Amino acid sequence: SGSRPASCSRWTNTGRADATALPVLVHLEQEAGLLPDPIRRLAALGGQDVADRLRLSRQDARRLHALRGGIGSGADAPELAYRLGADMALDVLLLRGALMGVPPPAGARDALDLGAGARFPVTARDLMPAYQGAALGERLAELESRWIASGFRLTRQELLA
């Protein structure tokens, strides 16, 4: 994970909705061959307490929260797909592109497929009894970060060595 894209800070720090990115998002959706999606478009608008104000379902509110979190996370395409799934990660890339006024990077779909298909090779059982409780969670997170940074290439044996 890296830093938040500079142009996204304007969007996330303002409390008001801003439709500036919406036409760009519509264009990117069309280029990607995607149908319009109201939650994706709502995420592009920004604003505060949107889920409550619009009385979104819990499912839609969770998706909106995940999209907004993904926009500012700084995670690259494979990591987004690993954490969110390929479809939601594509939505995040389109939203980032709309907010920055640029299309998603070339090869984004291949990167999404890589991340979505990745399975972390280490389990808590692999680290026990040497690690317990919070230390176990911290160690798993550290190993997962290394694995993601390797492009999902490190094997279980390499991570545990």
mmCIF file of C-alpha atoms in Angstrom:
data_model
loop_
_atom_site.group_PDB
_atom_site.id
_atom_site.type_symbol
_atom_site.label_atom_id
_atom_site.label_comp_id
_atom_site.label_asym_id
_atom_site.label_seq_id
_atom_site.Cartn_x
_atom_site.Cartn_y
_atom_site.Cartn_z
ATOM 1 C CA SER A 1 0.000 0.000 0.000
ATOM 2 C CA GLY A 2 1.178 3.476 -0.789
ATOM 3 C CA SER A 3 0.043 7.008 -0.357
ATOM 4 C CA ARG A 4 -3.297 8.475 -1.355
ATOM 5 C CA PRO A 5 -3.361 9.903 -4.886
ATOM 6 C CA ALA A 6 -3.051 13.695 -4.638
ATOM 7 C CA SER A 7 -6.239 14.520 -6.517
ATOM 8 C CA CYS A 8 -8.231 12.110 -4.335
ATOM 9 C CA SER A 9 -7.454 14.159 -1.229
ATOM 10 C CA ARG A 10 -9.692 16.976 -2.491
ATOM 11 C CA TRP A 11 -12.555 14.541 -2.816
ATOM 12 C CA THR A 12 -12.128 12.783 0.513
ATOM 13 C CA ASN A 13 -11.461 15.895 2.585
ATOM 14 C CA THR A 14 -14.478 17.853 1.441
ATOM 15 C CA GLY A 15 -17.754 17.092 3.127
ATOM 16 C CA ARG A 16 -19.838 17.952 0.095
ATOM 17 C CA ALA A 17 -20.740 15.991 -2.979
ATOM 18 C CA ASP A 18 -18.956 17.000 -6.180
ATOM 19 C CA ALA A 19 -20.132 15.847 -9.620
ATOM 20 C CA THR A 20 -16.888 16.778 -11.413
ATOM 21 C CA ALA A 21 -15.729 13.164 -11.782
ATOM 22 C CA LEU A 22 -19.110 11.760 -12.820
ATOM 23 C CA PRO A 23 -18.910 12.411 -16.594
ATOM 24 C CA VAL A 24 -15.400 10.970 -16.652
ATOM 25 C CA LEU A 25 -16.631 7.886 -14.785
ATOM 26 C CA VAL A 26 -19.498 7.439 -17.261
ATOM 27 C CA HIS A 27 -16.974 7.551 -20.117
ATOM 28 C CA LEU A 28 -14.656 5.047 -18.381
ATOM 29 C CA GLU A 29 -17.583 2.716 -17.685
ATOM 30 C CA GLN A 30 -18.506 2.778 -21.372
ATOM 31 C CA GLU A 31 -14.900 2.131 -22.431
ATOM 32 C CA ALA A 32 -14.735 -0.821 -20.023
ATOM 33 C CA GLY A 33 -18.034 -2.195 -21.357
ATOM 34 C CA LEU A 34 -19.714 -1.915 -17.957
ATOM 35 C CA LEU A 35 -23.329 -1.116 -17.249
ATOM 36 C CA PRO A 36 -24.052 1.966 -15.142
ATOM 37 C CA ASP A 37 -23.878 1.198 -11.429
ATOM 38 C CA PRO A 38 -25.569 3.550 -8.960
ATOM 39 C CA ILE A 39 -23.266 2.759 -6.021
ATOM 40 C CA ARG A 40 -20.134 3.212 -8.150
ATOM 41 C CA ARG A 41 -21.484 6.545 -9.351
ATOM 42 C CA LEU A 42 -22.485 7.545 -5.828
ATOM 43 C CA ALA A 43 -18.920 6.833 -4.695
ATOM 44 C CA ALA A 44 -17.680 9.225 -7.389
ATOM 45 C CA LEU A 45 -19.854 12.012 -6.006
ATOM 46 C CA GLY A 46 -18.399 11.924 -2.490
ATOM 47 C CA GLY A 47 -20.160 13.661 0.387
ATOM 48 C CA GLN A 48 -20.617 12.802 4.047
ATOM 49 C CA ASP A 49 -23.108 10.446 5.691
ATOM 50 C CA VAL A 50 -24.423 9.508 2.247
ATOM 51 C CA ALA A 51 -25.438 5.983 3.253
ATOM 52 C CA ASP A 52 -27.547 7.293 6.136
ATOM 53 C CA ARG A 53 -28.983 10.252 4.264
ATOM 54 C CA LEU A 54 -30.061 8.092 1.346
ATOM 55 C CA ARG A 55 -31.086 5.192 3.577
ATOM 56 C CA LEU A 56 -28.988 2.710 1.645
ATOM 57 C CA SER A 57 -29.329 -0.963 2.446
ATOM 58 C CA ARG A 58 -26.562 -2.400 4.616
ATOM 59 C CA GLN A 59 -25.157 -4.218 1.599
ATOM 60 C CA ASP A 60 -25.043 -1.041 -0.509
ATOM 61 C CA ALA A 61 -23.619 0.963 2.407
ATOM 62 C CA ARG A 62 -20.830 -1.619 2.885
ATOM 63 C CA ARG A 63 -20.052 -1.558 -0.829
ATOM 64 C CA LEU A 64 -19.991 2.257 -0.884
ATOM 65 C CA HIS A 65 -17.665 2.260 2.131
ATOM 66 C CA ALA A 66 -15.359 -0.325 0.493
ATOM 67 C CA LEU A 67 -15.224 1.638 -2.782
ATOM 68 C CA ARG A 68 -14.408 4.876 -1.015
ATOM 69 C CA GLY A 69 -11.788 3.149 1.116
ATOM 70 C CA GLY A 70 -10.231 1.607 -1.961
ATOM 71 C CA ILE A 71 -10.004 4.951 -3.745
ATOM 72 C CA GLY A 72 -7.776 6.451 -1.074
ATOM 73 C CA SER A 73 -5.957 3.294 -0.023
ATOM 74 C CA GLY A 74 -3.027 3.567 -2.412
ATOM 75 C CA ALA A 75 -3.202 -0.206 -2.992
ATOM 76 C CA ASP A 76 -2.279 -1.277 -6.506
ATOM 77 C CA ALA A 77 -4.617 -3.248 -8.784
ATOM 78 C CA PRO A 78 -3.516 -6.767 -7.738
ATOM 79 C CA GLU A 79 -3.791 -5.954 -4.035
ATOM 80 C CA LEU A 80 -7.215 -4.360 -4.512
ATOM 81 C CA ALA A 81 -8.431 -7.473 -6.325
ATOM 82 C CA TYR A 82 -6.969 -9.743 -3.652
ATOM 83 C CA ARG A 83 -8.723 -7.808 -0.885
ATOM 84 C CA LEU A 84 -11.968 -6.769 -2.634
ATOM 85 C CA GLY A 85 -12.419 -9.158 -5.561
ATOM 86 C CA ALA A 86 -11.865 -8.366 -9.233
ATOM 87 C CA ASP A 87 -15.198 -6.627 -9.860
ATOM 88 C CA MET A 88 -15.005 -4.212 -6.938
ATOM 89 C CA ALA A 89 -11.311 -3.600 -7.597
ATOM 90 C CA LEU A 90 -12.159 -2.634 -11.186
ATOM 91 C CA ASP A 91 -14.751 -0.225 -9.810
ATOM 92 C CA VAL A 92 -12.074 1.334 -7.583
ATOM 93 C CA LEU A 93 -9.688 1.706 -10.525
ATOM 94 C CA LEU A 94 -12.424 3.362 -12.584
ATOM 95 C CA LEU A 95 -13.243 5.705 -9.698
ATOM 96 C CA ARG A 96 -9.589 6.615 -9.239
ATOM 97 C CA GLY A 97 -9.320 7.228 -12.966
ATOM 98 C CA ALA A 98 -12.406 9.420 -12.945
ATOM 99 C CA LEU A 99 -11.164 11.460 -9.993
ATOM 100 C CA MET A 100 -7.719 11.934 -11.523
ATOM 101 C CA GLY A 101 -8.991 12.340 -15.085
ATOM 102 C CA VAL A 102 -7.016 9.406 -16.491
ATOM 103 C CA PRO A 103 -8.003 5.896 -17.547
ATOM 104 C CA PRO A 104 -6.934 2.887 -15.475
ATOM 105 C CA PRO A 105 -3.435 1.662 -16.297
ATOM 106 C CA ALA A 106 -2.899 -0.619 -19.286
ATOM 107 C CA GLY A 107 -2.998 -4.253 -18.261
ATOM 108 C CA ALA A 108 -5.277 -3.528 -15.323
ATOM 109 C CA ARG A 109 -7.564 -6.484 -16.047
ATOM 110 C CA ASP A 110 -4.630 -8.922 -16.023
ATOM 111 C CA ALA A 111 -3.421 -7.414 -12.748
ATOM 112 C CA LEU A 112 -6.920 -7.784 -11.296
ATOM 113 C CA ASP A 113 -7.073 -11.425 -12.372
ATOM 114 C CA LEU A 114 -3.706 -12.069 -10.707
ATOM 115 C CA GLY A 115 -4.804 -10.575 -7.402
ATOM 116 C CA ALA A 116 -8.291 -12.072 -7.411
ATOM 117 C CA GLY A 117 -6.870 -15.547 -7.939
ATOM 118 C CA ALA A 118 -4.176 -15.258 -5.275
ATOM 119 C CA ARG A 119 -4.510 -17.322 -2.091
ATOM 120 C CA PHE A 120 -2.330 -16.496 0.912
ATOM 121 C CA PRO A 121 -0.328 -19.674 1.539
ATOM 122 C CA VAL A 122 0.161 -19.267 5.318
ATOM 123 C CA THR A 123 -2.452 -19.998 7.970
ATOM 124 C CA ALA A 124 -2.527 -19.256 11.687
ATOM 125 C CA ARG A 125 -1.917 -22.949 12.320
ATOM 126 C CA ASP A 126 1.450 -22.636 10.522
ATOM 127 C CA LEU A 127 2.605 -20.113 13.145
ATOM 128 C CA MET A 128 1.257 -21.763 16.294
ATOM 129 C CA PRO A 129 2.301 -22.379 19.034
ATOM 130 C CA ALA A 130 5.224 -19.966 18.517
ATOM 131 C CA TYR A 131 2.725 -17.105 18.131
ATOM 132 C CA GLN A 132 -0.527 -16.584 20.034
ATOM 133 C CA GLY A 133 -3.194 -13.884 20.278
ATOM 134 C CA ALA A 134 -2.292 -10.423 19.009
ATOM 135 C CA ALA A 135 1.265 -11.498 18.162
ATOM 136 C CA LEU A 136 -0.169 -14.181 15.885
ATOM 137 C CA GLY A 137 -2.331 -11.633 14.062
ATOM 138 C CA GLU A 138 0.576 -9.213 13.717
ATOM 139 C CA ARG A 139 2.850 -11.925 12.324
ATOM 140 C CA LEU A 140 0.212 -13.063 9.825
ATOM 141 C CA ALA A 141 -0.301 -9.460 8.676
ATOM 142 C CA GLU A 142 3.463 -8.976 8.302
ATOM 143 C CA LEU A 143 3.819 -12.144 6.234
ATOM 144 C CA GLU A 144 0.800 -11.232 4.118
ATOM 145 C CA SER A 145 2.294 -7.792 3.406
ATOM 146 C CA ARG A 146 5.571 -9.393 2.305
ATOM 147 C CA TRP A 147 3.672 -11.850 0.128
ATOM 148 C CA ILE A 148 1.618 -9.095 -1.537
ATOM 149 C CA ALA A 149 4.765 -6.983 -2.062
ATOM 150 C CA SER A 150 6.356 -9.979 -3.817
ATOM 151 C CA GLY A 151 3.551 -9.967 -6.365
ATOM 152 C CA PHE A 152 2.038 -13.041 -4.660
ATOM 153 C CA ARG A 153 5.138 -15.046 -5.585
ATOM 154 C CA LEU A 154 6.598 -15.997 -2.218
ATOM 155 C CA THR A 155 5.763 -19.584 -1.283
ATOM 156 C CA ARG A 156 4.671 -20.845 2.113
ATOM 157 C CA GLN A 157 8.166 -22.212 2.718
ATOM 158 C CA GLU A 158 9.831 -18.923 1.765
ATOM 159 C CA LEU A 159 7.514 -16.954 4.041
ATOM 160 C CA LEU A 160 8.034 -19.273 7.000
ATOM 161 C CA ALA A 161 11.822 -19.520 6.584
#
